[in-house]
XYZ file of C-alpha atoms in Angstrom:
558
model
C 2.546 33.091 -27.725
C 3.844 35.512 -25.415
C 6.529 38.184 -26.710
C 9.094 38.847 -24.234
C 8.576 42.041 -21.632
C 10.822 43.555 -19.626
C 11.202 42.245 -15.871
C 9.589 43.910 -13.555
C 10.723 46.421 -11.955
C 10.725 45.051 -8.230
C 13.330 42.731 -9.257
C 15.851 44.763 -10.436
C 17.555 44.386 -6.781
C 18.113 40.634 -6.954
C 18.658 40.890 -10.642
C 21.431 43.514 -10.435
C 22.955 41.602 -7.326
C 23.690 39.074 -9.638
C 24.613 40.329 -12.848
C 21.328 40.593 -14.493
C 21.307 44.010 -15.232
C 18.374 44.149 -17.109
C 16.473 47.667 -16.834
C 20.279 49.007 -16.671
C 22.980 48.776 -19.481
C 22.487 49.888 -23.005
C 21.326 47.022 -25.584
C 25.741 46.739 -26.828
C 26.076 45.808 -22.658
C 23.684 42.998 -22.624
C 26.260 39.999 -24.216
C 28.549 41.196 -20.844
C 25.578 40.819 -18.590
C 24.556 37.623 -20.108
C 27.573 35.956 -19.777
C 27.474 36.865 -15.962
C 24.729 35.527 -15.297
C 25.219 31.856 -16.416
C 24.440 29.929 -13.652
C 23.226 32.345 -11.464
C 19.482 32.352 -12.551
C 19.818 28.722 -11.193
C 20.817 29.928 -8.092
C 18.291 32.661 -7.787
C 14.798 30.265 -8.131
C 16.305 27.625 -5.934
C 16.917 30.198 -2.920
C 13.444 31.532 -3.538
C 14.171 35.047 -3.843
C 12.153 35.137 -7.211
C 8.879 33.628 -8.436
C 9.662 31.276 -11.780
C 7.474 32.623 -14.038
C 8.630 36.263 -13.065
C 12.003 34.842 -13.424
C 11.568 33.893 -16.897
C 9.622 36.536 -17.826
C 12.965 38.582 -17.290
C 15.328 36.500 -18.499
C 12.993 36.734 -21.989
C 13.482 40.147 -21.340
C 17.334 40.157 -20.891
C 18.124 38.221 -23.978
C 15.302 39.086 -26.049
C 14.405 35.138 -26.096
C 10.120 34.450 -26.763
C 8.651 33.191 -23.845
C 6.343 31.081 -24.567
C 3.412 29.489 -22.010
C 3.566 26.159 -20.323
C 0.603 25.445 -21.905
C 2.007 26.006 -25.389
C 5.073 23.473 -24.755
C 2.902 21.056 -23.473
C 1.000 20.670 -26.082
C 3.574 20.298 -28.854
C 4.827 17.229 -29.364
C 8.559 16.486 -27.190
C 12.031 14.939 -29.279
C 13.698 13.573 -26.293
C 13.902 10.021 -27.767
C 17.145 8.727 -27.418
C 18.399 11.937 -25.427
C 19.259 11.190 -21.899
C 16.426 12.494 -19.534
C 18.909 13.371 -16.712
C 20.857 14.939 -19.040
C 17.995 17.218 -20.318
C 16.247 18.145 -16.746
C 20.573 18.818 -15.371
C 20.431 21.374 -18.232
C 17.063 22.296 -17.707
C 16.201 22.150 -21.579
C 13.366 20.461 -23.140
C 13.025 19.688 -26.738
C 9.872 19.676 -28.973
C 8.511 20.339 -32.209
C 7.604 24.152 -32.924
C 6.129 25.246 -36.135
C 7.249 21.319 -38.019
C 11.095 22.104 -36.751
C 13.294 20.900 -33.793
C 13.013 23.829 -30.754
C 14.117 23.863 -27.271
C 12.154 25.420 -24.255
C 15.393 26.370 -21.818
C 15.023 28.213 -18.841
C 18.491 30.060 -18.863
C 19.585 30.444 -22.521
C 23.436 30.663 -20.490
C 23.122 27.095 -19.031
C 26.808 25.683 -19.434
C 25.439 22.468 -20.685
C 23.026 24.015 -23.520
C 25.771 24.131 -26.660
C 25.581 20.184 -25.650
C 21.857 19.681 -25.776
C 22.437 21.605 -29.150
C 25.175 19.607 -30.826
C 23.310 16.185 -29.652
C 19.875 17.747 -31.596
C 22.130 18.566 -34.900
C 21.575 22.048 -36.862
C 20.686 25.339 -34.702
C 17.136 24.553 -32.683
C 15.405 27.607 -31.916
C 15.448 28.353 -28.149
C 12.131 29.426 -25.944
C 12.163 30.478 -22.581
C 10.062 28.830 -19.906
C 10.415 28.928 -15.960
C 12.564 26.463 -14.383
C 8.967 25.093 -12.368
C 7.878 24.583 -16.086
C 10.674 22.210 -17.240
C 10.076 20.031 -14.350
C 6.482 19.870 -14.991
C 7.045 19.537 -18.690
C 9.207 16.009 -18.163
C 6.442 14.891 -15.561
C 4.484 14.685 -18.301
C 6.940 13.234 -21.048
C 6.784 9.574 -19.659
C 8.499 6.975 -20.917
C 7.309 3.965 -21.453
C 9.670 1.943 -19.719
C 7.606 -0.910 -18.900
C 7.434 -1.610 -22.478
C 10.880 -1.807 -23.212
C 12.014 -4.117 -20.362
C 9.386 -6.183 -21.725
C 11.426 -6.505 -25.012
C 13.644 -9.440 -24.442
C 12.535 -10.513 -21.294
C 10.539 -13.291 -22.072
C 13.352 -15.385 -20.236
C 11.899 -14.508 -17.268
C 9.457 -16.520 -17.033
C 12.293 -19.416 -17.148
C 13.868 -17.519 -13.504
C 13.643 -20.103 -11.506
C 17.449 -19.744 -10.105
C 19.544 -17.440 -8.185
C 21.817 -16.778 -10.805
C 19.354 -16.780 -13.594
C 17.488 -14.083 -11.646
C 20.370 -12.279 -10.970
C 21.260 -12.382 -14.239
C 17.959 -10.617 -15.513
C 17.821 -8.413 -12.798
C 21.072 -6.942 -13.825
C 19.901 -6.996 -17.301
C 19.903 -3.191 -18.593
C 15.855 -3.273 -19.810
C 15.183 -4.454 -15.980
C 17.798 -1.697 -14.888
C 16.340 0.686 -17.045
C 12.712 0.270 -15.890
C 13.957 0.258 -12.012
C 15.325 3.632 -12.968
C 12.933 5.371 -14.559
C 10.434 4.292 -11.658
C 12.761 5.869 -9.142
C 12.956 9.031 -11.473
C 9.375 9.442 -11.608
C 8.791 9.492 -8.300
C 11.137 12.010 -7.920
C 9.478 13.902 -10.602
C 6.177 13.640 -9.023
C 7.459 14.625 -5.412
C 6.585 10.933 -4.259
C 7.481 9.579 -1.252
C 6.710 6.142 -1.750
C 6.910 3.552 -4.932
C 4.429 0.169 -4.353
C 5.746 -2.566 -6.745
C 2.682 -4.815 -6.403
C 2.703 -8.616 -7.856
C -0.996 -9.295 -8.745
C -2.367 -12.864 -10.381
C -2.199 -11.208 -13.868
C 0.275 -8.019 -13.846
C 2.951 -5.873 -11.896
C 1.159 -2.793 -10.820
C 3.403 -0.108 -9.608
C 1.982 2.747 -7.512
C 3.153 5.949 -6.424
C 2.528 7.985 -2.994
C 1.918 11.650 -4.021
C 1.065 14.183 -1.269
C -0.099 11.345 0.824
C -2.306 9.668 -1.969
C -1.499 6.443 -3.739
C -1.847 6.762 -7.628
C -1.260 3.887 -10.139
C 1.455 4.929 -12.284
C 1.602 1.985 -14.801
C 1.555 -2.197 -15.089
C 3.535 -4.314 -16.492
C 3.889 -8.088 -17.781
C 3.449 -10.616 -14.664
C 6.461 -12.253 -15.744
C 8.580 -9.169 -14.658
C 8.034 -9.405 -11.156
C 10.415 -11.651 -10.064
C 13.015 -10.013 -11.987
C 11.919 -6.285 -10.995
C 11.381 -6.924 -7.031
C 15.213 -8.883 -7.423
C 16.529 -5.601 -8.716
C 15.263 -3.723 -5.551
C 16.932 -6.384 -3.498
C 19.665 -6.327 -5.039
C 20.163 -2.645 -4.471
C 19.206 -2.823 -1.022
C 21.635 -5.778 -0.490
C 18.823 -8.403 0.088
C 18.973 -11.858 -0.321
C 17.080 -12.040 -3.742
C 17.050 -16.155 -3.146
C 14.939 -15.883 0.066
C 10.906 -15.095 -1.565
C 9.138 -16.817 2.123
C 10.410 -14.036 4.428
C 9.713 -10.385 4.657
C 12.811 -8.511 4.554
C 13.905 -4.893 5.125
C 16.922 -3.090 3.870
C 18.616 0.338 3.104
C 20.763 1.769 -0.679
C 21.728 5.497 -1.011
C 21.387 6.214 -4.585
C 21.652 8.902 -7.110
C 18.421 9.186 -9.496
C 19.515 12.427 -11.730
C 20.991 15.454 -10.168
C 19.447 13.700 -7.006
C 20.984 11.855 -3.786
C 18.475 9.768 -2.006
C 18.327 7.353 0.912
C 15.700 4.305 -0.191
C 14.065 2.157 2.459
C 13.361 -0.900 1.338
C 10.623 -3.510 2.563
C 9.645 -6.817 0.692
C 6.916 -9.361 1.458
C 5.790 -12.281 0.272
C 2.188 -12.259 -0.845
C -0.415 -14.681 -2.429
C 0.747 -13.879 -6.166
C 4.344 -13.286 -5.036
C 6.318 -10.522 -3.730
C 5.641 -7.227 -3.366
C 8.176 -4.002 -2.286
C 7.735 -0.704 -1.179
C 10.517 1.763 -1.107
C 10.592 4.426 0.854
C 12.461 7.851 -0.703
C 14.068 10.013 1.495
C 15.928 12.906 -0.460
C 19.339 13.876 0.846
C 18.871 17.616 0.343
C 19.701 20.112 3.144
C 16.478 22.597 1.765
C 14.142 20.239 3.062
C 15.950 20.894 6.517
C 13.884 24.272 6.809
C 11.182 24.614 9.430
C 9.765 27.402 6.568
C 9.350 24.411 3.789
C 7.469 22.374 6.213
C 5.119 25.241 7.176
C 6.244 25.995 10.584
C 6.345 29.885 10.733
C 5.093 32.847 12.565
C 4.037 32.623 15.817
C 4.363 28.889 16.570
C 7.760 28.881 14.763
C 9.374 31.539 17.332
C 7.351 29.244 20.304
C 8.879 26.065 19.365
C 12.594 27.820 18.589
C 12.195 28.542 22.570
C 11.698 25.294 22.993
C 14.614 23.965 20.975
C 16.608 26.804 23.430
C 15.578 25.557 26.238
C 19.280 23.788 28.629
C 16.988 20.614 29.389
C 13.625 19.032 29.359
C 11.500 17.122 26.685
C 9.984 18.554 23.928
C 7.454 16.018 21.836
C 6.538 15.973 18.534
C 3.254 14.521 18.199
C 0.705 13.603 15.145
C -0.507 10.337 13.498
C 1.821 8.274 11.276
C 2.580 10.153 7.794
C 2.519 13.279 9.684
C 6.142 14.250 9.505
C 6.846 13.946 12.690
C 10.314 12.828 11.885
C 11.141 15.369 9.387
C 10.131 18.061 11.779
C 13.022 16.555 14.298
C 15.321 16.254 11.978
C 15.104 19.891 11.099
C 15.267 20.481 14.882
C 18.442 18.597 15.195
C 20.231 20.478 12.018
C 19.304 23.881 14.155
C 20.874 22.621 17.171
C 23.465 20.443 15.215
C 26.939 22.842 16.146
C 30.447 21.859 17.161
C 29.762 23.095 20.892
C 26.709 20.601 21.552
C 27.036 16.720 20.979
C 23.818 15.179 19.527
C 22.667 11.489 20.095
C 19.733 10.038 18.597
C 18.298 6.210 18.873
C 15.493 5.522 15.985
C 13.629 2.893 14.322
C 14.530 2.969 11.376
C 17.469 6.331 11.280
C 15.570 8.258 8.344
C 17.882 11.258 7.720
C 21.337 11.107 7.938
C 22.674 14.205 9.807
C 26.365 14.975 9.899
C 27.836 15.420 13.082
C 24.847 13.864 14.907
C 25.841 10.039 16.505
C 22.693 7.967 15.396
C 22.183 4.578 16.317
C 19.376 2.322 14.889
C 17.941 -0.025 17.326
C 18.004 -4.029 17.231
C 15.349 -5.185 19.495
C 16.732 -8.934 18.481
C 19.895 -8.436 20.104
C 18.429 -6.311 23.443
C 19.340 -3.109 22.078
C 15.976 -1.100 22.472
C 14.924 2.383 22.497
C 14.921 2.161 26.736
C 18.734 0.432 26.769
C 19.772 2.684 24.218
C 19.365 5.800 26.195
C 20.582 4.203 29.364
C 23.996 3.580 27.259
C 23.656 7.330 25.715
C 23.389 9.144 29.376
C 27.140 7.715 29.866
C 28.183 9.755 26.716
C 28.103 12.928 28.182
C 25.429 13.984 25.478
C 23.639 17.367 25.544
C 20.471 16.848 23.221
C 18.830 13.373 22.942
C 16.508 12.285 20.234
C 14.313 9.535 20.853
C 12.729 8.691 17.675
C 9.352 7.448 19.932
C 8.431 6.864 23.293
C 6.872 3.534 22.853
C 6.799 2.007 26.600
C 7.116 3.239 30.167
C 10.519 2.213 29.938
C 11.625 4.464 27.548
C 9.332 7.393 28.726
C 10.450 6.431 32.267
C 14.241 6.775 31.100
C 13.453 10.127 28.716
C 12.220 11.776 32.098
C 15.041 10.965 34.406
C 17.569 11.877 31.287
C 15.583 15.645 31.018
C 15.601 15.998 34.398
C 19.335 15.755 34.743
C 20.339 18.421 32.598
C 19.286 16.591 28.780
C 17.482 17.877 26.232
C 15.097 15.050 25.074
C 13.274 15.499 21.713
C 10.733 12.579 20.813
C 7.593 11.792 19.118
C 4.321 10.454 20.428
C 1.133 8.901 18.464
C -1.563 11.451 19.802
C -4.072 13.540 18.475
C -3.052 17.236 19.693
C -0.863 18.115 22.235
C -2.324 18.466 25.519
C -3.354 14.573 25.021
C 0.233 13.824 24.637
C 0.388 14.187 28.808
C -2.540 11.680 28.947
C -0.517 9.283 26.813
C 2.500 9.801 28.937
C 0.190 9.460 31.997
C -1.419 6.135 30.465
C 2.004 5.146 30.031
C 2.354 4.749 33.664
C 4.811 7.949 34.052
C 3.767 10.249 37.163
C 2.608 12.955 36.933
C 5.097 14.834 39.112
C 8.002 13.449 36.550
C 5.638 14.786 33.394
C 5.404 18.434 35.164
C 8.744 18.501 36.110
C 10.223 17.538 32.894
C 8.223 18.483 29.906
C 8.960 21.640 28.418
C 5.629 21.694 25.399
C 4.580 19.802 22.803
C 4.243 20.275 18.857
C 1.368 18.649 16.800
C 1.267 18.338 13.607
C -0.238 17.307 10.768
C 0.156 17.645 6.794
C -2.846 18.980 4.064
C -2.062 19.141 0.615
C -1.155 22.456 -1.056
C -3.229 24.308 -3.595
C -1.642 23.850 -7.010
C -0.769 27.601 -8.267
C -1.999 26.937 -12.189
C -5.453 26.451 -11.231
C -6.761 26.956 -7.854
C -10.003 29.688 -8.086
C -10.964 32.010 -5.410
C -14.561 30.765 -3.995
C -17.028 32.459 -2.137
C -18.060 28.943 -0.623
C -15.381 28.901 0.756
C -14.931 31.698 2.571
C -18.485 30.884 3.661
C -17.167 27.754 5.269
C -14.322 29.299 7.008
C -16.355 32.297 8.428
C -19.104 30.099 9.800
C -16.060 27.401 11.302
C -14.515 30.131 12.901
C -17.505 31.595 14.048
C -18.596 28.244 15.541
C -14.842 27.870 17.049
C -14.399 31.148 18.746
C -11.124 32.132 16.456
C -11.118 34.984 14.564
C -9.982 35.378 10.869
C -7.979 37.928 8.942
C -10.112 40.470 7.247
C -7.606 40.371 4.283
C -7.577 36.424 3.576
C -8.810 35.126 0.371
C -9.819 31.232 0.116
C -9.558 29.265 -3.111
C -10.721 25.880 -3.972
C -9.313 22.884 -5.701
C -10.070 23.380 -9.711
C -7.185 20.382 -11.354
C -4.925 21.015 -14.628
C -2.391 18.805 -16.334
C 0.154 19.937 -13.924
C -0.823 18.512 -10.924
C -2.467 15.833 -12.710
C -6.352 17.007 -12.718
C -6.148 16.583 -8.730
C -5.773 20.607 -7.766
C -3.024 20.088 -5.606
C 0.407 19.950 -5.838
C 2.941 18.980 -3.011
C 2.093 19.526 0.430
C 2.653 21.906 3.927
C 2.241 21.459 7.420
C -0.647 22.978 9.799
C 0.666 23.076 13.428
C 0.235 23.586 17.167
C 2.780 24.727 20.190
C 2.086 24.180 23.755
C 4.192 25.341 25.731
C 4.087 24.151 29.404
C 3.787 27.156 31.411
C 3.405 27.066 35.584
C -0.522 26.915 35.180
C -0.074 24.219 32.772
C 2.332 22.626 34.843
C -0.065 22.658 37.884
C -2.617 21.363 35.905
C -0.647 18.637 34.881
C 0.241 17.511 39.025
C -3.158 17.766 39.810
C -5.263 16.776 36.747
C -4.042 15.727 33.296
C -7.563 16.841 31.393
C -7.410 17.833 27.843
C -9.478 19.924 27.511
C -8.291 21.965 30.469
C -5.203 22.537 28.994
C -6.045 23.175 26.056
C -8.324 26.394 27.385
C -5.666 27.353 29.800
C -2.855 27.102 26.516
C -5.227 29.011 24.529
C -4.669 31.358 27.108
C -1.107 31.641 27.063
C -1.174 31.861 23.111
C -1.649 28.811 21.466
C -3.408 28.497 18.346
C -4.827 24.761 17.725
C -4.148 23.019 13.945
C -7.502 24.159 12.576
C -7.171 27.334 13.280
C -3.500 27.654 11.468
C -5.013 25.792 8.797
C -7.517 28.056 8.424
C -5.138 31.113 8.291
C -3.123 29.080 5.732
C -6.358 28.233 3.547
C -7.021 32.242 3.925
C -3.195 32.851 2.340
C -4.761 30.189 -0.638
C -1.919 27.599 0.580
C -4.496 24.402 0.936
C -9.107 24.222 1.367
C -11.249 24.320 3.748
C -12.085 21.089 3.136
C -8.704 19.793 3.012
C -8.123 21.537 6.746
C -10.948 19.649 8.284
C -10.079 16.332 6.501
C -6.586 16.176 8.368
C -7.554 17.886 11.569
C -11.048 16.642 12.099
């Protein structure tokens, strides 16, 4: 166990700034500086002014608290039974057994909602300190069983056979319950996906973490029916109709969270299957520095996003985040003196202030009539959520050349063969030239997890001799780690994932190259030239910062 140290010394700025006056006041000042600082350490982490663990390691400090190691916590046994989980991870306290007694691993001892945590545990539970990153990793692991208690008392499913006696289970609480604590996982885990899978013998529910499916637990066969009823019924489906695919929308809260799910059945061999789709309503996600974009290709694309009219593409393979990279585009444009239009399939991210329409190819109302209809609006920036046909590529170019911004996404694998798939399209060339103002591709590796990635020669080895063979240099300075695996991202050594990007911008040697001869590789020499730095070779530089591998580089970029 770690005794509690002073905080360092670099954060005394952002510490004073808010009331943490640790390294200042005399020991009588600290009750006035603690009570400041309720709520404020919060505030601190989720900026990002302040690593966690040094976080904690000064709040131990500040109220002479033990801090104690994730590892230590984790290994003692948790007493959250019949505590509410939200609850718990809202006040960011997490109870367990320490030394055959009741103690609670906080990580603000100030949180407003900790004399409740106390009251509900009875007596006076010792308090730890651990970093706010720990207490979310602590309750990843502290899974309920939830399968197991819908179970209990559901044996009446296997009777469902009607509307209302499936409506009636699926609005049963241990159904409810396990529907919840699903959703919460994911969240927990950072998933973007949750399979519920009906097989011959159980429900298998799977998870999509940093782009990987991972089984997160079965249940009894007999469930299904009632489970995939619940997700219809919160995406207003019709939970009688089990022959027909169908897709629907529900914005829910799942703890301290707002989230948009996309819902999509389908009826398979064994019976229905769903997947929802999670899509977090939380403006920090809006950042082109979460996603990765920064440095040089960051201030290239902002020039893009500045430009009075043109198109500017997004490109990458599907899962690429493609659309999360526009809609961070349009919350940087999004002000009062612009008006924003977007047409999409399916709208993803609700942006205030932006007019988004969703298409409905049933009733005529595609991507290519759609922007006809928008051009009438007066709009200044366009999104097109993909240029699909000639049509709509047709339209995009005509609407950019008469004084639109057009943002869109294309299927391609870099960005100089984005004007081949516009070409192959059957738009000319002179339109592509005149109108398109660069390209972005993209694609997404998973991160490094911090606990337990190792610096390895090997792979430095790797990287030299890549670059080497690639004509890039690297930075003297960069360290490269591989993949090692812990209990906190789940023995896979990563955790969560960034972006590796390119910028082209179209330039008048581009642009020439583009009216005479579309080639790829051409361009991509000649926008080498003007600056441009391909995927691999960002991914690369972030691999040298000990962000993601080598290996993990060339498995997304090829």
């Amino acid at each position: 166990m770690n005794a509690p140290t002073p905080p360092p010394t670099e954060l005394a700025g952002h510490l004073n700034r808010l009331g943490l006056l640790v390294d200042m006041p005399a020991p009588a000042d600290r009750p006035a500086s603690a009570a400041r600082a309720s709520g404020e350490a919060e505030a601190l982490w989720r900026a990002g002014a302040v690593p966690a663990p040094d976080l904690a390691e000064a709040l131990a400090g500040l109220h002479r608290v033990q801090r104690m190691s994730f590892a230590e916590v984790a290994a003692a046994r948790p007493r959250i039974e019949g505590l509410s989980r939200n609850f718990l991870r809202e006040a960011f306290a997490y109870p367990f057994e320490l030394d055959g007694a009741v103690a609670i691993a906080v990580a603000d001892p100030t949180g407003e909602h900790l004399p409740a945590v106390r009251l509900a545990l009875g007596g006076a539970p010792r308090l730890v300190i651990v970093s706010f990153e720990e207490i979310d990793l602590l309750f990843e692991r502290a899974t309920p069983d939830a399968a197991g208690h819908a179970a209990q008392g559901a044996d009446a499913a296997a009777a469902a056979d009607t509307v209302e006696a499936l409506k009636d289970l699926a609005r049963g609480a241990p159904v409810v319950r396990l529907v919840d604590q699903l959703m919460e996982r994911a969240i927990d885990l950072g998933a973007t996906d949750i399979h519920i899978e009906t097989g011959r013998d159980e429900l298998r529910v799977r998870l999509r973490v940093d782009g990987h499916l991972r089984t997160e637990q079965t249940a009894p066969r007999h469930l299904a029916a009632a489970v995939i009823s619940r997700v219809k019924i919160l995406a207003n489906l019709d939970i009688a109709e089990r022959r027909l695919p169908q897709d629907g929308r529900a914005n829910v809260f799942i703890g301290r969270n707002e989230a948009d799910l996309r819902v999509a059945t389908m009826p398979t061999m064994y019976g229905e299957t769903a997947v929802l789709r999670i899509l977090l309503k939380d403006s920090r996600l809006l950042e082109f520095e979460r996603i990765g974009l920064g440095g040089r290709d960051l201030a290239a694309f902002k020039s893009l996003l500045a430009e009075p009219h043109g198109i500017v593409i997004v490109t990458g393979p599907t899962g690429s985040g493609k659309t999360t990279t526009l809609a961070t585009a349009m919350q940087v444009l999004n002000d009062p003196t612009r008006k924003i239009v977007t047409v999409e399939d399916p709208i993803e991210y609700q942006i205030p202030g932006v007019h988004q329409t969703q298409i409905k190819p049933s009733i005529g109302l595609t991507f290519a009539t759609a922007l006809r209809s928008f051009l009438r609006h007066d709009p200044d920036v366009i999104m097109v959520g993909e240029m699909r046909d000639a049509e709509t590529a047709a339209v995009g170019a005509q609407a950019a050349l008469t004084g639109h911004l057009v943002l869109t996404t294309l299927h391609t694998n870099s960005a100089t063969d984005s004007v081949v798939r516009l070409a192959d399209m059957g738009v000319e060339s002179y339109l592509i030239a005149s109108a398109l103002r660069g390209v972005l591709g993209q694609r997404l590796v998973r991160r490094l997890c911090e606990r337990c990635k190792r610096e390895d020669a090997r792979e430095a080895e790797t990287a030299r001799a890549l670059a080497e063979e690639r004509g890039f240099r690297i930075d003297p300075m960069a360290r490269f780690f591989a993949a090692q695996g812990c209990a906190a991202c789940g023995q896979t050594g990563y955790r969560g994932r960034v972006g590796v990007f390119e910028v082209m911008r179209v330039d008048d040697h581009v642009r020439s190259m583009i009216r005479e001869n579309p080639d790829p590789t051409a361009m991509l020499a000649a926008a080498r030239k003007g600056g441009l730095t391909t995927m691999l070779e960002d991914g690369v530089a972030k691999a040298g910062r000990g962000m993601t591998t080598i290996s993990e580089v060339l498995r997304t970029t090829g």
